[in-house]
Coordinates of C-alpha atoms in Angstrom, one line a residue:
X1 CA 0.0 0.0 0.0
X2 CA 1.4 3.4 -0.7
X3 CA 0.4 7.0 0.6
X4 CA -2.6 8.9 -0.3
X5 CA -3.0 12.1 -1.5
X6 CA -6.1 13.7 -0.6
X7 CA -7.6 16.4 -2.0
X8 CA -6.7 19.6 -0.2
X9 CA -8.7 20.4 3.0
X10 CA -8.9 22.4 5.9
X11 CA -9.4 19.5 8.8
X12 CA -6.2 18.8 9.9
X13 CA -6.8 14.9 10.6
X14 CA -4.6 12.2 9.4
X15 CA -6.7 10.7 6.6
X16 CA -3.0 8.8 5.6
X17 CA -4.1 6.6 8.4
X18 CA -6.5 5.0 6.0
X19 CA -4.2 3.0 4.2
X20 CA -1.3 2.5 7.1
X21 CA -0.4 -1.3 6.8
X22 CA 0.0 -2.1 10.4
X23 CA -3.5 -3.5 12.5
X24 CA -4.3 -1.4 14.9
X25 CA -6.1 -3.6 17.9
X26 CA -8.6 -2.3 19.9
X27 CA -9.5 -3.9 22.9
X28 CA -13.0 -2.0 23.9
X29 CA -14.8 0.2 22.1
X30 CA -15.7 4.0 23.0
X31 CA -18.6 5.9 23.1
X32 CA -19.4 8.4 20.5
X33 CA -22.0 10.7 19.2
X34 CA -23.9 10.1 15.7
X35 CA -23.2 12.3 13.3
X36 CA -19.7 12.8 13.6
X37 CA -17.7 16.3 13.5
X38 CA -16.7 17.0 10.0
X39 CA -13.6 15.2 9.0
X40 CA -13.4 12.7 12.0
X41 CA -12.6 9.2 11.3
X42 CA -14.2 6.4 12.9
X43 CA -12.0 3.7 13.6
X44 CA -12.9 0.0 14.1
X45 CA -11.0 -3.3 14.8
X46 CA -12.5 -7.0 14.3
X47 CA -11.9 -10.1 13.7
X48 CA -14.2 -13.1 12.2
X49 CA -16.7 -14.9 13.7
X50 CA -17.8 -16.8 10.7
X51 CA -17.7 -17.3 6.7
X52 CA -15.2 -17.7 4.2
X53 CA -14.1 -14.3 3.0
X54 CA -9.9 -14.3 3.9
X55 CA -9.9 -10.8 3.8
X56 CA -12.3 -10.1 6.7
X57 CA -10.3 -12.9 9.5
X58 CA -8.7 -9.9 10.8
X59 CA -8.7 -5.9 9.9
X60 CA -9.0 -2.4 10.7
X61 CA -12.4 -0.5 9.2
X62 CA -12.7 3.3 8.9
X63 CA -15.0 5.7 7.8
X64 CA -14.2 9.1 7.7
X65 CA -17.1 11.9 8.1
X66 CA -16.9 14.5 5.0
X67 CA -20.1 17.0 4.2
X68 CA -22.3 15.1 6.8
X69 CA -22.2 11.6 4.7
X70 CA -19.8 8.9 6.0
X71 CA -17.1 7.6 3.5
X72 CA -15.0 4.4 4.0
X73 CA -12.3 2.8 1.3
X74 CA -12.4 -0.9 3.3
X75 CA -14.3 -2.0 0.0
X76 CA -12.1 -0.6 -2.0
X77 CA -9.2 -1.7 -0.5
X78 CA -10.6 -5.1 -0.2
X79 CA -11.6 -6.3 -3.8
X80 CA -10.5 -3.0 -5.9
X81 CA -6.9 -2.7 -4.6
X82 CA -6.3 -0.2 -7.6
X83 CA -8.6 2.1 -5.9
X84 CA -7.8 2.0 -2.6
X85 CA -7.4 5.6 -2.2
X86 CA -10.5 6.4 -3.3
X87 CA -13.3 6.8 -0.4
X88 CA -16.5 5.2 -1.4
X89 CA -19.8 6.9 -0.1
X90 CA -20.9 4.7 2.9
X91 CA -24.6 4.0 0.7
X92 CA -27.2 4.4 3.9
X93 CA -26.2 5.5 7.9
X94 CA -28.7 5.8 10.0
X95 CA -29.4 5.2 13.7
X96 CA -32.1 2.7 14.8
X97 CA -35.1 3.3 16.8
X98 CA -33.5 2.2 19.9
X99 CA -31.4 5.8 19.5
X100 CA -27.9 3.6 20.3
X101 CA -27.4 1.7 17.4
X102 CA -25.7 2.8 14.3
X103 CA -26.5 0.8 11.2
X104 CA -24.5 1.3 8.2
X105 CA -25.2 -0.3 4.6
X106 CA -21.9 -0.5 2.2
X107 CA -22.4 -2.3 -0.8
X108 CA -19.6 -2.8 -3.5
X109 CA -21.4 -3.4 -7.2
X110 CA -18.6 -4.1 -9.8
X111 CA -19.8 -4.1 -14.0
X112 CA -20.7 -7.8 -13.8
X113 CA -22.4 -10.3 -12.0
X114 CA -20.2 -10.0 -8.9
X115 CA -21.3 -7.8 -5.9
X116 CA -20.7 -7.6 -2.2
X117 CA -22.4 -6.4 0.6
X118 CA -21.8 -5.9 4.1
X119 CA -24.6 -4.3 7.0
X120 CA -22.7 -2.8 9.8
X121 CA -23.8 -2.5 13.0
X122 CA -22.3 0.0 15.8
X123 CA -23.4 0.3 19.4
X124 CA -23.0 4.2 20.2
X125 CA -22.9 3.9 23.6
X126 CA -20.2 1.1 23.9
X127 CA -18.5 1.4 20.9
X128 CA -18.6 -2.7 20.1
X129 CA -18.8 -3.5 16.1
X130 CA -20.8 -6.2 14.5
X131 CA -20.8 -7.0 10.7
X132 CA -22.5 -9.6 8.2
X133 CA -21.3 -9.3 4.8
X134 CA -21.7 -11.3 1.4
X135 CA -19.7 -11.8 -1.6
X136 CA -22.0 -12.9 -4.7
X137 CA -20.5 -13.3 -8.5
X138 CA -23.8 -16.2 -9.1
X139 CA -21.5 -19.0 -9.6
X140 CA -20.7 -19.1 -6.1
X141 CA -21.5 -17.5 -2.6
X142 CA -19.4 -16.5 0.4
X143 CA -20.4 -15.0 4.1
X144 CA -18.7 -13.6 6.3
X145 CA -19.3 -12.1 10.0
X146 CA -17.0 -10.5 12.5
X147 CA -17.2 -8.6 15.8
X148 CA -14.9 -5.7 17.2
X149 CA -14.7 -2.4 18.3
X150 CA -14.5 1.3 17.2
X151 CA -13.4 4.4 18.4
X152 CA -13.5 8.0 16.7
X153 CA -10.0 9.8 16.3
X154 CA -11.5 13.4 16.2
X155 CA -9.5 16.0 13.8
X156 CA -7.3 18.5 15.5
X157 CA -8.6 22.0 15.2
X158 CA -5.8 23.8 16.9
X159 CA -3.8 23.4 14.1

């Protein structure tokens, strides 16, 4: 993976920290507010529970908040390694009825038959991370499930 080069901004947050190499592990998750402050990444850790997608046994997830819509590049970097420094508009965010949960919808459609989809779902109040996922090209199906948890890295306005 190389550096990013993001488009020019004001927020001083590390956005590089998208593509950093090294797993971060969290071991509990923290609280945080839904919606995020403007360019603040949220920052999740999990491993798998279930399924055969490889590429979910363990990883680091972030989403980064930009003009009130949450963006991630996990897809991307996932099954579109050419455009891993691309964020992908998360597709639906939204928290439940039970004012706690966030639940996040991120699907990856490709120009053929192939597609994947993953529902997201992140306690506010604790911070744990829960995710179902599927990878689906119509010759053959994969799941996959993990469990983690996220905290937000807020950007640094003193800057």
């Amino acid at each position: 993976m190389s550096n990013v080069v993001f488009a020019k901004t004001d927020l001083n947050c590390p956005l590089d920290i998208l593509n950093k190499k090294d797993l971060t592990v969290l071991d509990k998750g923290e609280a945080f507010t839904y919606p995020l402050p403007e360019g603040a990444i949220l920052e999740c850790y999990a491993k798998r529970l279930d399924g055969s997608v490889d590429d979910f046994n363990e990883y680091n997830d972030y989403f980064v908040m930009r003009n009130g819509r949450l963006y991630s590049n996990t897809m991307h970097r996932v099954y579109k390694p050419h455009k891993m420094d691309k964020l992908k508009k998360v597709d639906r965010a939204s928290v439940l009825g039970d004012n706690k949960t966030l639940r996040l919808y991120d699907p990856l459609w490709e120009w053929s038959i192939r597609h994947h989809i993953r529902t997201i779902k992140i306690d506010t109040t604790t911070g744990n991370y829960f995710m179902n996922g599927t990878q689906d090209n119509w010759m053959w199906y994969r799941n996959m499930t993990s469990s983690g948890y996220c905290r937000v890295i807020y950007p640094d306005k003193t800057k």
